[in-house]
Amino acid sequence: QQQVRQSPQSLTVWEGETAILNCSYEDSTFNYFPWYQQFPGEGPALLISIRSVSDKKEDGRFTIFFNKREKKLSLHITDSQPGDSATYFCAASDQGGRALIFGTGTTVSVSP
Amino acid sequence: EAAVTQSPRNKVTVTGGNVTLSCRQTNSHNYMYWYRQDTGHGLRLIHYSYGAGNLQIGDVPDGYKATRTTQEDFFLLLELASPSQTSLYFCASSDAEGYEQYFGPGTRLTVL
């Protein structure tokens, strides 16, 4: 059973548009949600993260929106650039004895 | 300077072969992880460790052994490799369980 789900599987946007990546989870004890960015040929790298006490976290053009009641979160990439083309993983943890649980990823392509 | 390194970067072996993947981290982290990444499945945890001599079972451990010899070094062993183990393998480290993980560049393993 997939505890962390992501949608869509892939997404294509034009340069300058906003890309919206969705993530949902099952376990209400999860309280830490990092997003990782992975370029081809590289390992994933932490992009931005949020804790369940917050409903929004912003870092430049990347923003996480978090809805604890619905167990959903989304990553918004505003003013998308071709260099943002990558696979993005949502992950979750309760930071109390379990390793991070990763979603299956969303591959974003930004066309110039 | 890369804090998590993996070797080899690419490996080809035959069914039934013996393979050892190596990982070294210089982050002084307690936790180290082995993942496999396959299209449609995202990152799946094989084994992890919270210190030298310790081993914890992950979500997809069948066919894999692992050993943590020092705080820096974590090895993944495939003693009878099968084609189903053809995958991209990542090592990661973190300061604590469920917290931010730092990934290596990956090892692409092909089992013929």
PDB file of C-alpha atoms in Angstrom:
ATOM      1  CA  GLN A   1       0.000   0.000   0.000  1.00  0.00           C
ATOM      2  CA  GLN A   2       1.462   3.301  -1.107  1.00  0.00           C
ATOM      3  CA  GLN A   3       1.515   5.560   1.934  1.00  0.00           C
ATOM      4  CA  VAL A   4       2.594   8.635  -0.024  1.00  0.00           C
ATOM      5  CA  ARG A   5       0.939   9.273  -3.382  1.00  0.00           C
ATOM      6  CA  GLN A   6       1.918  11.783  -6.020  1.00  0.00           C
ATOM      7  CA  SER A   7       0.149  13.111  -9.067  1.00  0.00           C
ATOM      8  CA  PRO A   8       0.456  13.645 -11.900  1.00  0.00           C
ATOM      9  CA  GLN A   9       3.124  11.163 -12.912  1.00  0.00           C
ATOM     10  CA  SER A  10       4.433  13.670 -15.454  1.00  0.00           C
ATOM     11  CA  LEU A  11       3.745  17.285 -16.263  1.00  0.00           C
ATOM     12  CA  THR A  12       4.729  19.629 -19.076  1.00  0.00           C
ATOM     13  CA  VAL A  13       4.496  23.398 -18.719  1.00  0.00           C
ATOM     14  CA  TRP A  14       5.680  26.370 -20.758  1.00  0.00           C
ATOM     15  CA  GLU A  15       8.426  28.601 -19.501  1.00  0.00           C
ATOM     16  CA  GLY A  16       6.946  31.221 -17.190  1.00  0.00           C
ATOM     17  CA  GLU A  17       3.904  29.138 -16.202  1.00  0.00           C
ATOM     18  CA  THR A  18       3.189  27.694 -12.758  1.00  0.00           C
ATOM     19  CA  ALA A  19       3.656  23.957 -12.298  1.00  0.00           C
ATOM     20  CA  ILE A  20       1.532  22.331  -9.575  1.00  0.00           C
ATOM     21  CA  LEU A  21       2.579  18.979  -8.137  1.00  0.00           C
ATOM     22  CA  ASN A  22       0.288  17.110  -5.785  1.00  0.00           C
ATOM     23  CA  CYS A  23       0.989  14.790  -2.883  1.00  0.00           C
ATOM     24  CA  SER A  24      -1.253  12.982  -0.408  1.00  0.00           C
ATOM     25  CA  TYR A  25      -0.545  10.697   2.514  1.00  0.00           C
ATOM     26  CA  GLU A  26      -2.274   8.119   4.671  1.00  0.00           C
ATOM     27  CA  ASP A  27      -0.720   8.266   8.121  1.00  0.00           C
ATOM     28  CA  SER A  28      -1.940  11.113  10.328  1.00  0.00           C
ATOM     29  CA  THR A  29       1.205  10.836  12.475  1.00  0.00           C
ATOM     30  CA  PHE A  30       3.375  12.182   9.650  1.00  0.00           C
ATOM     31  CA  ASN A  31       4.600  15.654  10.575  1.00  0.00           C
ATOM     32  CA  TYR A  32       7.541  16.379   8.288  1.00  0.00           C
ATOM     33  CA  PHE A  33       7.245  16.635   4.508  1.00  0.00           C
ATOM     34  CA  PRO A  34      10.349  17.275   2.413  1.00  0.00           C
ATOM     35  CA  TRP A  35      10.357  17.614  -1.358  1.00  0.00           C
ATOM     36  CA  TYR A  36      13.362  16.355  -3.271  1.00  0.00           C
ATOM     37  CA  GLN A  37      14.488  17.386  -6.740  1.00  0.00           C
ATOM     38  CA  GLN A  38      16.339  14.933  -8.952  1.00  0.00           C
ATOM     39  CA  PHE A  39      18.093  15.707 -12.227  1.00  0.00           C
ATOM     40  CA  PRO A  40      19.001  12.894 -14.642  1.00  0.00           C
ATOM     41  CA  GLY A  41      22.201  11.129 -13.622  1.00  0.00           C
ATOM     42  CA  GLU A  42      22.168  12.565 -10.116  1.00  0.00           C
ATOM     43  CA  GLY A  43      20.860  11.626  -6.705  1.00  0.00           C
ATOM     44  CA  PRO A  44      17.834  13.406  -5.221  1.00  0.00           C
ATOM     45  CA  ALA A  45      18.547  16.622  -3.329  1.00  0.00           C
ATOM     46  CA  LEU A  46      16.389  18.377  -0.764  1.00  0.00           C
ATOM     47  CA  LEU A  47      14.521  21.282  -2.353  1.00  0.00           C
ATOM     48  CA  ILE A  48      12.145  22.526   0.342  1.00  0.00           C
ATOM     49  CA  SER A  49      10.363  21.066   3.352  1.00  0.00           C
ATOM     50  CA  ILE A  50       7.442  21.828   5.650  1.00  0.00           C
ATOM     51  CA  ARG A  51       6.330  20.703   9.086  1.00  0.00           C
ATOM     52  CA  SER A  52       2.702  20.023   9.895  1.00  0.00           C
ATOM     53  CA  VAL A  53       2.414  23.058  12.178  1.00  0.00           C
ATOM     54  CA  SER A  54       2.589  25.275   9.083  1.00  0.00           C
ATOM     55  CA  ASP A  55       0.239  25.540   6.121  1.00  0.00           C
ATOM     56  CA  LYS A  56       2.637  27.248   3.745  1.00  0.00           C
ATOM     57  CA  LYS A  57       6.363  27.350   3.130  1.00  0.00           C
ATOM     58  CA  GLU A  58       7.992  29.504   0.498  1.00  0.00           C
ATOM     59  CA  ASP A  59      11.523  29.511  -0.898  1.00  0.00           C
ATOM     60  CA  GLY A  60      11.981  31.683  -3.928  1.00  0.00           C
ATOM     61  CA  ARG A  61       9.847  30.323  -6.766  1.00  0.00           C
ATOM     62  CA  PHE A  62       8.989  27.143  -4.837  1.00  0.00           C
ATOM     63  CA  THR A  63       6.038  27.057  -2.429  1.00  0.00           C
ATOM     64  CA  ILE A  64       4.507  24.203  -0.460  1.00  0.00           C
ATOM     65  CA  PHE A  65       0.833  24.407   0.477  1.00  0.00           C
ATOM     66  CA  PHE A  66      -0.232  22.010   3.231  1.00  0.00           C
ATOM     67  CA  ASN A  67      -3.731  20.887   4.234  1.00  0.00           C
ATOM     68  CA  LYS A  68      -3.521  18.784   7.371  1.00  0.00           C
ATOM     69  CA  ARG A  69      -7.236  18.024   7.522  1.00  0.00           C
ATOM     70  CA  GLU A  70      -7.275  16.566   4.032  1.00  0.00           C
ATOM     71  CA  LYS A  71      -3.785  15.033   4.328  1.00  0.00           C
ATOM     72  CA  LYS A  72      -2.725  16.753   1.145  1.00  0.00           C
ATOM     73  CA  LEU A  73       0.064  19.027   0.078  1.00  0.00           C
ATOM     74  CA  SER A  74       1.203  20.589  -3.152  1.00  0.00           C
ATOM     75  CA  LEU A  75       4.375  22.067  -4.547  1.00  0.00           C
ATOM     76  CA  HIS A  76       3.970  25.140  -6.738  1.00  0.00           C
ATOM     77  CA  ILE A  77       6.778  26.177  -9.046  1.00  0.00           C
ATOM     78  CA  THR A  78       6.065  29.692 -10.236  1.00  0.00           C
ATOM     79  CA  ASP A  79       7.686  31.285 -13.296  1.00  0.00           C
ATOM     80  CA  SER A  80       8.927  27.839 -14.349  1.00  0.00           C
ATOM     81  CA  GLN A  81      12.314  27.743 -16.060  1.00  0.00           C
ATOM     82  CA  PRO A  82      13.821  25.062 -18.326  1.00  0.00           C
ATOM     83  CA  GLY A  83      16.352  24.411 -15.557  1.00  0.00           C
ATOM     84  CA  ASP A  84      13.472  23.264 -13.328  1.00  0.00           C
ATOM     85  CA  SER A  85      12.986  20.227 -15.578  1.00  0.00           C
ATOM     86  CA  ALA A  86      13.512  17.337 -13.170  1.00  0.00           C
ATOM     87  CA  THR A  87      11.734  14.664 -11.169  1.00  0.00           C
ATOM     88  CA  TYR A  88      10.245  15.806  -7.884  1.00  0.00           C
ATOM     89  CA  PHE A  89       9.642  13.458  -4.959  1.00  0.00           C
ATOM     90  CA  CYS A  90       7.345  14.140  -2.048  1.00  0.00           C
ATOM     91  CA  ALA A  91       8.327  12.349   1.177  1.00  0.00           C
ATOM     92  CA  ALA A  92       6.881  12.039   4.669  1.00  0.00           C
ATOM     93  CA  SER A  93       8.027  11.121   8.148  1.00  0.00           C
ATOM     94  CA  ASP A  94       6.848  11.151  11.730  1.00  0.00           C
ATOM     95  CA  GLN A  95      10.431  11.816  12.870  1.00  0.00           C
ATOM     96  CA  GLY A  96       9.853   9.304  15.602  1.00  0.00           C
ATOM     97  CA  GLY A  97      11.429   6.084  14.487  1.00  0.00           C
ATOM     98  CA  ARG A  98      10.761   5.572  10.830  1.00  0.00           C
ATOM     99  CA  ALA A  99      12.791   6.428   7.789  1.00  0.00           C
ATOM    100  CA  LEU A 100      11.400   8.834   5.197  1.00  0.00           C
ATOM    101  CA  ILE A 101       8.690   7.367   2.977  1.00  0.00           C
ATOM    102  CA  PHE A 102       8.880   8.564  -0.611  1.00  0.00           C
ATOM    103  CA  GLY A 103       6.206   8.973  -3.238  1.00  0.00           C
ATOM    104  CA  THR A 104       6.669   7.714  -6.781  1.00  0.00           C
ATOM    105  CA  GLY A 105       7.646  11.114  -8.165  1.00  0.00           C
ATOM    106  CA  THR A 106       6.433  13.649 -10.714  1.00  0.00           C
ATOM    107  CA  THR A 107       8.564  14.369 -13.759  1.00  0.00           C
ATOM    108  CA  VAL A 108       8.342  18.008 -14.811  1.00  0.00           C
ATOM    109  CA  SER A 109       9.350  19.244 -18.255  1.00  0.00           C
ATOM    110  CA  VAL A 110       9.510  22.968 -18.885  1.00  0.00           C
ATOM    111  CA  SER A 111       9.414  23.953 -22.540  1.00  0.00           C
ATOM    112  CA  PRO A 112      11.046  27.235 -23.607  1.00  0.00           C
TER     113      PRO A 112
ATOM    114  CA  GLU B   1      33.043  18.303  -2.219  1.00  0.00           C
ATOM    115  CA  ALA B   2      30.671  15.319  -2.366  1.00  0.00           C
ATOM    116  CA  ALA B   3      29.697  14.147   1.099  1.00  0.00           C
ATOM    117  CA  VAL B   4      28.168  10.828  -0.029  1.00  0.00           C
ATOM    118  CA  THR B   5      30.069   8.817  -2.591  1.00  0.00           C
ATOM    119  CA  GLN B   6      29.194   5.503  -4.204  1.00  0.00           C
ATOM    120  CA  SER B   7      31.190   2.943  -6.126  1.00  0.00           C
ATOM    121  CA  PRO B   8      31.098   1.605  -8.683  1.00  0.00           C
ATOM    122  CA  ARG B   9      28.943   4.040 -10.673  1.00  0.00           C
ATOM    123  CA  ASN B  10      28.027   1.336 -13.142  1.00  0.00           C
ATOM    124  CA  LYS B  11      28.103  -2.435 -12.821  1.00  0.00           C
ATOM    125  CA  VAL B  12      27.128  -5.264 -15.110  1.00  0.00           C
ATOM    126  CA  THR B  13      26.931  -8.817 -13.815  1.00  0.00           C
ATOM    127  CA  VAL B  14      25.299 -12.106 -14.755  1.00  0.00           C
ATOM    128  CA  THR B  15      22.477 -13.969 -13.080  1.00  0.00           C
ATOM    129  CA  GLY B  16      23.807 -15.718  -9.993  1.00  0.00           C
ATOM    130  CA  GLY B  17      26.753 -13.377  -9.707  1.00  0.00           C
ATOM    131  CA  ASN B  18      28.070 -11.775  -6.539  1.00  0.00           C
ATOM    132  CA  VAL B  19      27.921  -7.967  -6.294  1.00  0.00           C
ATOM    133  CA  THR B  20      28.972  -5.493  -3.623  1.00  0.00           C
ATOM    134  CA  LEU B  21      27.968  -1.855  -3.807  1.00  0.00           C
ATOM    135  CA  SER B  22      29.896   0.576  -1.636  1.00  0.00           C
ATOM    136  CA  CYS B  23      28.896   3.835   0.010  1.00  0.00           C
ATOM    137  CA  ARG B  24      30.921   6.278   2.054  1.00  0.00           C
ATOM    138  CA  GLN B  25      29.691   9.431   3.786  1.00  0.00           C
ATOM    139  CA  THR B  26      31.727  12.211   5.320  1.00  0.00           C
ATOM    140  CA  ASN B  27      28.788  14.023   6.926  1.00  0.00           C
ATOM    141  CA  SER B  28      29.411  12.433  10.334  1.00  0.00           C
ATOM    142  CA  HIS B  29      25.827  11.201  10.155  1.00  0.00           C
ATOM    143  CA  ASN B  30      24.563   8.332  12.235  1.00  0.00           C
ATOM    144  CA  TYR B  31      22.046   6.975   9.722  1.00  0.00           C
ATOM    145  CA  MET B  32      22.774   5.493   6.324  1.00  0.00           C
ATOM    146  CA  TYR B  33      20.308   4.065   3.814  1.00  0.00           C
ATOM    147  CA  TRP B  34      20.186   1.967   0.673  1.00  0.00           C
ATOM    148  CA  TYR B  35      17.392   2.579  -1.860  1.00  0.00           C
ATOM    149  CA  ARG B  36      16.545   1.248  -5.250  1.00  0.00           C
ATOM    150  CA  GLN B  37      14.864   3.452  -7.823  1.00  0.00           C
ATOM    151  CA  ASP B  38      12.684   2.001 -10.539  1.00  0.00           C
ATOM    152  CA  THR B  39      10.301   3.703 -12.940  1.00  0.00           C
ATOM    153  CA  GLY B  40       6.818   3.800 -11.458  1.00  0.00           C
ATOM    154  CA  HIS B  41       8.010   2.872  -7.977  1.00  0.00           C
ATOM    155  CA  GLY B  42      10.021   5.862  -6.896  1.00  0.00           C
ATOM    156  CA  LEU B  43      12.581   5.278  -4.152  1.00  0.00           C
ATOM    157  CA  ARG B  44      12.167   2.076  -2.176  1.00  0.00           C
ATOM    158  CA  LEU B  45      14.091   1.455   1.021  1.00  0.00           C
ATOM    159  CA  ILE B  46      16.122  -1.753   1.076  1.00  0.00           C
ATOM    160  CA  HIS B  47      18.102  -1.548   4.340  1.00  0.00           C
ATOM    161  CA  TYR B  48      19.331   1.114   6.685  1.00  0.00           C
ATOM    162  CA  SER B  49      21.599   1.475   9.695  1.00  0.00           C
ATOM    163  CA  TYR B  50      22.001   3.799  12.633  1.00  0.00           C
ATOM    164  CA  GLY B  51      25.607   2.960  13.374  1.00  0.00           C
ATOM    165  CA  ALA B  52      28.499   0.602  12.867  1.00  0.00           C
ATOM    166  CA  GLY B  53      27.375  -2.991  13.262  1.00  0.00           C
ATOM    167  CA  ASN B  54      23.664  -2.092  13.155  1.00  0.00           C
ATOM    168  CA  LEU B  55      21.246  -3.104  10.416  1.00  0.00           C
ATOM    169  CA  GLN B  56      17.551  -2.362  10.023  1.00  0.00           C
ATOM    170  CA  ILE B  57      15.259  -4.015   7.498  1.00  0.00           C
ATOM    171  CA  GLY B  58      13.622  -1.752   4.948  1.00  0.00           C
ATOM    172  CA  ASP B  59      10.593  -2.238   2.734  1.00  0.00           C
ATOM    173  CA  VAL B  60      12.122  -4.378  -0.041  1.00  0.00           C
ATOM    174  CA  PRO B  61      14.917  -6.415   1.621  1.00  0.00           C
ATOM    175  CA  ASP B  62      14.533  -9.751  -0.190  1.00  0.00           C
ATOM    176  CA  GLY B  63      17.696 -10.775  -2.019  1.00  0.00           C
ATOM    177  CA  TYR B  64      19.839  -8.129  -0.354  1.00  0.00           C
ATOM    178  CA  LYS B  65      22.234  -8.093   2.558  1.00  0.00           C
ATOM    179  CA  ALA B  66      23.920  -5.036   3.977  1.00  0.00           C
ATOM    180  CA  THR B  67      26.721  -4.329   6.380  1.00  0.00           C
ATOM    181  CA  ARG B  68      27.803  -1.146   8.150  1.00  0.00           C
ATOM    182  CA  THR B  69      31.470  -1.502   9.000  1.00  0.00           C
ATOM    183  CA  THR B  70      32.154   2.023  10.281  1.00  0.00           C
ATOM    184  CA  GLN B  71      30.203   5.227  10.734  1.00  0.00           C
ATOM    185  CA  GLU B  72      31.343   6.214   7.226  1.00  0.00           C
ATOM    186  CA  ASP B  73      30.931   2.978   5.265  1.00  0.00           C
ATOM    187  CA  PHE B  74      27.801   1.038   4.307  1.00  0.00           C
ATOM    188  CA  PHE B  75      27.797  -1.860   1.852  1.00  0.00           C
ATOM    189  CA  LEU B  76      24.995  -3.540  -0.079  1.00  0.00           C
ATOM    190  CA  LEU B  77      25.535  -7.170  -1.027  1.00  0.00           C
ATOM    191  CA  LEU B  78      23.756  -9.176  -3.699  1.00  0.00           C
ATOM    192  CA  GLU B  79      24.985 -12.742  -3.294  1.00  0.00           C
ATOM    193  CA  LEU B  80      22.939 -14.358  -6.057  1.00  0.00           C
ATOM    194  CA  ALA B  81      22.018 -11.532  -8.373  1.00  0.00           C
ATOM    195  CA  SER B  82      18.830 -11.839 -10.431  1.00  0.00           C
ATOM    196  CA  PRO B  83      17.572  -9.794 -13.405  1.00  0.00           C
ATOM    197  CA  SER B  84      14.826  -8.348 -11.140  1.00  0.00           C
ATOM    198  CA  GLN B  85      17.594  -6.571  -9.243  1.00  0.00           C
ATOM    199  CA  THR B  86      18.552  -4.529 -12.294  1.00  0.00           C
ATOM    200  CA  SER B  87      18.000  -1.024 -10.986  1.00  0.00           C
ATOM    201  CA  LEU B  88      19.482   2.300  -9.971  1.00  0.00           C
ATOM    202  CA  TYR B  89      20.759   2.136  -6.399  1.00  0.00           C
ATOM    203  CA  PHE B  90      21.171   5.134  -4.131  1.00  0.00           C
ATOM    204  CA  CYS B  91      22.874   5.483  -0.805  1.00  0.00           C
ATOM    205  CA  ALA B  92      21.918   8.287   1.578  1.00  0.00           C
ATOM    206  CA  SER B  93      22.813   9.526   5.036  1.00  0.00           C
ATOM    207  CA  SER B  94      21.018  11.556   7.673  1.00  0.00           C
ATOM    208  CA  ASP B  95      21.707  12.897  11.103  1.00  0.00           C
ATOM    209  CA  ALA B  96      18.599  11.278  12.551  1.00  0.00           C
ATOM    210  CA  GLU B  97      15.862   8.917  11.434  1.00  0.00           C
ATOM    211  CA  GLY B  98      13.162  10.592   9.397  1.00  0.00           C
ATOM    212  CA  TYR B  99      15.133  13.773   8.917  1.00  0.00           C
ATOM    213  CA  GLU B 100      16.729  15.303   5.832  1.00  0.00           C
ATOM    214  CA  GLN B 101      18.702  12.780   3.820  1.00  0.00           C
ATOM    215  CA  TYR B 102      21.711  13.466   1.640  1.00  0.00           C
ATOM    216  CA  PHE B 103      22.036  11.210  -1.378  1.00  0.00           C
ATOM    217  CA  GLY B 104      24.967   9.857  -3.327  1.00  0.00           C
ATOM    218  CA  PRO B 105      25.153   9.932  -7.137  1.00  0.00           C
ATOM    219  CA  GLY B 106      23.850   6.396  -7.579  1.00  0.00           C
ATOM    220  CA  THR B 107      25.045   3.071  -8.987  1.00  0.00           C
ATOM    221  CA  ARG B 108      23.408   1.634 -12.063  1.00  0.00           C
ATOM    222  CA  LEU B 109      23.361  -2.165 -11.801  1.00  0.00           C
ATOM    223  CA  THR B 110      22.481  -4.424 -14.695  1.00  0.00           C
ATOM    224  CA  VAL B 111      21.997  -8.142 -14.136  1.00  0.00           C
ATOM    225  CA  LEU B 112      22.014 -10.088 -17.393  1.00  0.00           C
TER     226      LEU B 112
END
